[in-house]
Amino acid sequence: MKKWIFGLIILLLLDFGFAQHKLKVIDKKSTEEDHQAPEVTPVKNVLTIQVTKDQIHKGNLLLVNKDHPVPSGDEAAEAVNLSQHEELLNGFGLLDNTIKLSPSLAQKFTTMVEFAENDGVNHFLISSGYRDEKRQEELYQQMGADYALPAGYSEHNLGLSLDIGSTQAEMNSAPEGLWLKANAWKYGFVLRYPQDKTAITGILYEPWHFRYVGLPHSAIMKEKNFVLEEYLDYLKEQKTITTTIDHQSYQISYYPVSGSTTIPIPANERYEISGDNIDGVIVTLYS
Ligand SMILES: [Zn+2]
């Protein structure tokens, strides 16, 4: 009798264990089928891209300051004289007829000022855009080291920055300056030399100097109150961060690059890559 009960308990335990096991298997299957969890993505759906050292010096996130010169290359060579390109002059004026900007940056600026116009802010003026190294050297000689950077160390030589003015007042108090300070991040621009970051940037407060870095970077920098130096340090430290802006999710990762580096990218996902102009690249996945 006792043996029989013992045997039954063993059977029950075995059966229970088996049922548990079955349950687990079913669970796993349904997870794979229903949720398409990223961790079970088969290896074949991941592409790899080869990144070489020259990529460190290309892209929208390049850090240019007194320690990191503008890389040599012809990216900024596409800058055109805006006064000779009426099709690019929409919603803003020019301080003079020497101002140069790449058509793509002019277009991004136009998009931004169109939104400002909707808010009744519409007296924008570009006072400086792309400057070649010869022009920068002239400025440096004229202004001196306290007010200008040597040729090759100014963001204006990079072609992603512009000085924006207002026909109404100084940018510090003009509606144009206040609007940009609050809204430029939505269009990929950042105030590059804020008042509270002079110790980090090494540059005095410039309420007129805006730099294009693109979304989602400008949004994260605004949210965390980071200048570019801090943002790149943060990415390097975190290695990967994620964020969601306007229902779009992004995964941003930093990779050091020495020699040829292989980076995995999920297939069918849009991505962008930019160097930091120091020692690595930032890959932004639109997931
Ligand atoms: Zn400037």
Coordinates of C-alpha atoms and ligand atoms in Angstrom, one line a residue:
M1 CA 0.0 0.0 0.0
K2 CA 2.7 2.4 1.0
K3 CA 4.8 1.4 -2.0
W4 CA 1.9 2.1 -4.2
I5 CA 1.4 5.6 -2.8
F6 CA 5.1 6.2 -3.1
G7 CA 5.0 5.1 -6.8
L8 CA 2.0 7.4 -7.5
I9 CA 3.8 10.4 -5.9
I10 CA 6.8 9.7 -8.2
L11 CA 4.6 9.4 -11.2
L12 CA 2.8 12.7 -10.3
L13 CA 6.2 14.4 -9.8
L14 CA 7.4 13.1 -13.1
D15 CA 4.3 14.2 -14.8
F16 CA 4.4 17.6 -13.2
G17 CA 8.0 18.0 -14.3
F18 CA 7.1 17.0 -17.9
A19 CA 4.1 19.4 -17.9
Q20 CA 6.3 22.2 -16.7
H21 CA 8.8 21.4 -19.5
K22 CA 6.0 21.3 -22.1
L23 CA 4.8 24.6 -20.8
K24 CA 8.2 26.2 -21.1
V25 CA 8.6 25.0 -24.7
I26 CA 5.2 26.4 -25.7
D27 CA 6.0 29.6 -24.0
K28 CA 9.3 30.0 -25.8
K29 CA 7.6 29.2 -29.2
S30 CA 4.8 31.7 -28.7
T31 CA 7.4 34.4 -27.7
E32 CA 9.3 33.9 -30.9
E33 CA 6.2 33.8 -33.1
D34 CA 4.2 36.6 -31.5
H35 CA 6.7 39.2 -30.4
Q36 CA 9.7 38.9 -32.7
A37 CA 11.9 39.8 -29.8
P38 CA 15.2 41.4 -31.1
E39 CA 17.3 38.9 -29.1
V40 CA 16.1 36.0 -31.2
T41 CA 16.7 37.7 -34.5
P42 CA 18.6 35.1 -36.6
V43 CA 22.2 36.0 -37.3
K44 CA 21.4 36.1 -41.1
N45 CA 19.3 39.3 -40.6
V46 CA 22.3 41.2 -39.3
L47 CA 24.5 42.9 -41.8
T48 CA 28.0 44.0 -41.0
I49 CA 29.6 47.2 -42.4
Q50 CA 33.3 47.8 -42.7
V51 CA 34.4 51.1 -41.3
T52 CA 37.9 52.5 -42.0
K53 CA 39.7 55.2 -40.3
D54 CA 38.8 57.9 -42.8
Q55 CA 35.1 57.6 -41.6
I56 CA 36.3 59.1 -38.3
H57 CA 36.5 62.5 -40.1
K58 CA 33.2 62.5 -42.0
G59 CA 29.7 63.3 -40.9
N60 CA 27.5 65.7 -39.0
L61 CA 28.9 65.0 -35.5
L62 CA 32.5 66.0 -36.1
L63 CA 34.0 67.8 -33.1
V64 CA 36.0 70.8 -34.2
N65 CA 37.6 73.0 -31.6
K66 CA 41.1 74.2 -30.6
D67 CA 42.2 70.6 -30.0
H68 CA 40.5 69.0 -33.1
P69 CA 41.1 70.7 -36.4
V70 CA 38.8 70.5 -39.4
P71 CA 39.8 67.4 -41.3
S72 CA 41.2 67.9 -44.7
G73 CA 38.8 66.9 -47.4
D74 CA 36.4 68.5 -49.8
E75 CA 33.1 68.2 -48.0
A76 CA 32.7 71.9 -47.5
A77 CA 33.7 72.6 -51.1
E78 CA 30.1 72.3 -52.1
A79 CA 29.4 75.6 -50.3
V80 CA 28.0 78.2 -52.8
N81 CA 27.7 82.0 -52.6
L82 CA 24.1 82.4 -51.4
S83 CA 23.7 85.9 -53.1
Q84 CA 24.1 84.1 -56.4
H85 CA 21.6 81.4 -55.6
E86 CA 18.2 83.1 -55.2
E87 CA 16.5 79.7 -55.1
L88 CA 18.2 79.1 -51.7
L89 CA 17.1 82.5 -50.2
N90 CA 13.8 81.8 -48.6
G91 CA 12.7 83.6 -45.5
F92 CA 16.0 85.2 -44.5
G93 CA 18.4 88.0 -45.5
L94 CA 22.1 88.1 -45.9
L95 CA 24.5 90.5 -44.2
D96 CA 26.5 90.8 -47.3
N97 CA 27.1 89.2 -50.7
T98 CA 30.1 87.1 -49.7
I99 CA 28.2 84.6 -47.6
K100 CA 28.6 80.9 -48.5
L101 CA 26.7 77.9 -47.4
S102 CA 26.2 74.4 -48.8
P103 CA 22.8 74.1 -50.5
S104 CA 21.8 71.2 -48.1
L105 CA 22.6 73.3 -45.0
A106 CA 20.7 76.3 -46.6
Q107 CA 17.7 74.0 -47.1
K108 CA 17.8 72.9 -43.5
F109 CA 18.0 76.5 -42.3
T110 CA 15.1 77.4 -44.6
T111 CA 12.9 74.6 -43.1
M112 CA 13.6 75.9 -39.6
V113 CA 12.8 79.6 -40.4
E114 CA 9.6 78.5 -42.0
F115 CA 8.5 77.2 -38.7
A116 CA 9.7 80.3 -36.9
E117 CA 7.6 82.3 -39.4
N118 CA 4.5 80.4 -38.2
D119 CA 5.3 81.7 -34.7
G120 CA 5.5 85.2 -36.1
V121 CA 9.3 85.3 -35.9
N122 CA 10.7 86.3 -39.3
H123 CA 13.6 88.8 -39.3
F124 CA 16.5 86.4 -39.7
L125 CA 19.8 87.3 -41.3
I126 CA 22.8 85.1 -42.0
S127 CA 26.0 87.0 -41.1
S128 CA 28.4 84.2 -41.7
G129 CA 28.4 80.7 -43.1
Y130 CA 31.1 78.6 -44.6
R131 CA 34.5 80.2 -44.5
D132 CA 37.5 78.8 -46.3
E133 CA 40.8 78.7 -44.5
K134 CA 42.1 81.7 -46.3
R135 CA 39.2 83.8 -45.1
Q136 CA 39.6 82.4 -41.6
E137 CA 43.3 83.3 -41.5
E138 CA 42.4 86.9 -42.5
L139 CA 39.8 87.1 -39.7
Y140 CA 42.3 85.6 -37.2
Q141 CA 44.9 88.3 -38.2
Q142 CA 42.3 91.1 -38.0
M143 CA 40.5 90.0 -34.7
G144 CA 43.3 88.3 -32.8
A145 CA 43.4 85.1 -30.8
D146 CA 40.8 86.3 -28.3
Y147 CA 38.1 86.7 -30.9
A148 CA 38.8 84.3 -33.7
L149 CA 40.2 80.8 -34.1
P150 CA 43.1 80.1 -36.3
A151 CA 42.5 78.7 -39.8
G152 CA 41.4 75.1 -39.7
Y153 CA 40.1 75.2 -36.1
S154 CA 36.9 77.1 -36.7
E155 CA 33.6 75.3 -37.2
H156 CA 33.0 77.8 -40.0
N157 CA 35.7 76.0 -41.9
L158 CA 33.7 72.7 -41.5
G159 CA 30.6 73.9 -43.4
L160 CA 28.1 72.8 -40.8
S161 CA 27.8 76.1 -38.9
L162 CA 26.3 79.5 -39.4
D163 CA 26.1 82.8 -37.6
I164 CA 22.5 84.0 -37.5
G165 CA 21.4 87.5 -36.8
S166 CA 18.2 89.5 -36.5
T167 CA 17.3 92.8 -38.2
Q168 CA 15.5 93.7 -35.0
A169 CA 18.0 93.6 -32.2
E170 CA 21.0 91.8 -30.8
M171 CA 20.5 88.0 -30.9
N172 CA 20.8 87.9 -27.1
S173 CA 17.4 89.7 -26.8
A174 CA 15.9 89.6 -30.4
P175 CA 12.8 87.4 -30.9
E176 CA 14.9 85.5 -33.5
G177 CA 17.6 84.6 -31.0
L178 CA 15.1 83.6 -28.3
W179 CA 13.1 81.5 -30.7
L180 CA 16.2 79.7 -31.9
K181 CA 17.5 79.1 -28.4
A182 CA 14.1 77.3 -27.6
N183 CA 13.4 75.6 -30.9
A184 CA 16.5 75.0 -33.0
W185 CA 17.0 71.5 -31.6
K186 CA 13.7 70.4 -33.4
Y187 CA 15.4 71.0 -36.7
G188 CA 18.8 69.4 -35.9
F189 CA 20.6 72.7 -34.9
V190 CA 22.3 73.4 -31.6
L191 CA 23.5 76.6 -30.0
R192 CA 27.2 75.7 -30.0
Y193 CA 28.7 78.1 -27.5
P194 CA 26.1 78.7 -24.7
Q195 CA 26.7 81.1 -21.8
D196 CA 27.0 78.3 -19.1
K197 CA 29.5 76.2 -21.1
T198 CA 32.4 78.5 -21.8
A199 CA 34.7 76.5 -19.5
I200 CA 34.1 73.4 -21.7
T201 CA 33.9 75.0 -25.2
G202 CA 36.7 77.5 -24.5
I203 CA 34.6 80.0 -26.5
L204 CA 32.7 83.0 -25.1
Y205 CA 28.9 83.0 -25.3
E206 CA 27.8 83.4 -28.9
P207 CA 24.0 83.6 -29.1
W208 CA 24.3 83.8 -33.0
H209 CA 26.5 80.7 -33.7
F210 CA 24.4 77.6 -34.6
R211 CA 25.8 74.2 -35.6
Y212 CA 23.9 71.5 -37.5
V213 CA 24.3 68.0 -35.8
G214 CA 20.9 66.5 -36.9
L215 CA 18.2 64.7 -35.1
P216 CA 18.1 62.8 -32.7
H217 CA 21.4 64.2 -31.5
S218 CA 20.2 67.8 -31.2
A219 CA 17.2 66.7 -29.1
I220 CA 19.3 64.7 -26.7
M221 CA 21.8 67.5 -26.3
K222 CA 19.0 70.0 -25.5
E223 CA 17.3 67.6 -23.0
K224 CA 20.6 66.9 -21.2
N225 CA 22.0 70.4 -21.6
F226 CA 25.1 69.0 -23.4
V227 CA 27.4 70.8 -25.7
L228 CA 29.0 68.7 -28.4
E229 CA 32.1 67.9 -26.3
E230 CA 29.9 66.6 -23.5
Y231 CA 27.6 64.7 -25.8
L232 CA 30.5 62.8 -27.5
D233 CA 32.0 62.0 -24.1
Y234 CA 28.7 60.7 -22.9
L235 CA 28.2 58.4 -26.0
K236 CA 31.7 57.1 -25.6
E237 CA 31.0 56.3 -21.9
Q238 CA 27.5 54.8 -22.4
K239 CA 28.5 53.0 -25.7
T240 CA 24.8 52.6 -26.6
I241 CA 21.8 54.8 -25.8
T242 CA 18.2 54.7 -27.0
T243 CA 15.7 57.5 -27.3
T244 CA 12.3 58.1 -28.9
I245 CA 11.3 61.4 -30.5
D246 CA 8.0 62.0 -32.2
H247 CA 7.2 58.2 -32.1
Q248 CA 10.5 57.4 -33.8
S249 CA 12.9 55.2 -31.8
Y250 CA 16.6 55.6 -32.2
Q251 CA 19.6 53.5 -31.0
I252 CA 22.8 55.5 -30.9
S253 CA 26.1 53.6 -30.5
Y254 CA 29.7 54.7 -30.3
Y255 CA 32.4 52.4 -31.8
P256 CA 36.2 53.1 -31.5
V257 CA 37.8 52.7 -34.9
S258 CA 41.4 51.5 -35.3
G259 CA 42.3 50.1 -38.7
S260 CA 39.3 48.4 -40.3
T261 CA 36.4 47.9 -37.9
T262 CA 33.3 45.7 -38.4
I263 CA 30.0 47.0 -37.1
P264 CA 26.8 45.0 -37.0
I265 CA 23.7 46.6 -38.5
P266 CA 20.2 45.0 -38.4
A267 CA 19.1 44.3 -42.0
N268 CA 16.3 46.5 -43.3
E269 CA 16.9 49.2 -40.7
R270 CA 17.8 52.7 -41.7
Y271 CA 21.0 54.0 -40.2
E272 CA 23.4 56.9 -40.3
I273 CA 27.0 57.0 -39.5
S274 CA 29.2 59.9 -38.5
G275 CA 32.8 60.2 -37.2
D276 CA 33.5 62.1 -34.1
N277 CA 36.8 63.6 -35.5
I278 CA 38.6 62.0 -32.6
D279 CA 38.9 58.3 -32.6
G280 CA 35.6 56.6 -33.5
V281 CA 32.2 56.7 -35.2
I282 CA 28.6 57.1 -34.0
V283 CA 26.0 54.8 -35.6
T284 CA 22.4 55.9 -35.4
L285 CA 19.8 53.2 -36.0
Y286 CA 16.2 54.2 -36.8
S287 CA 14.4 51.2 -35.3
Ligands
ZN1 ZN 30.2 81.6 -35.8

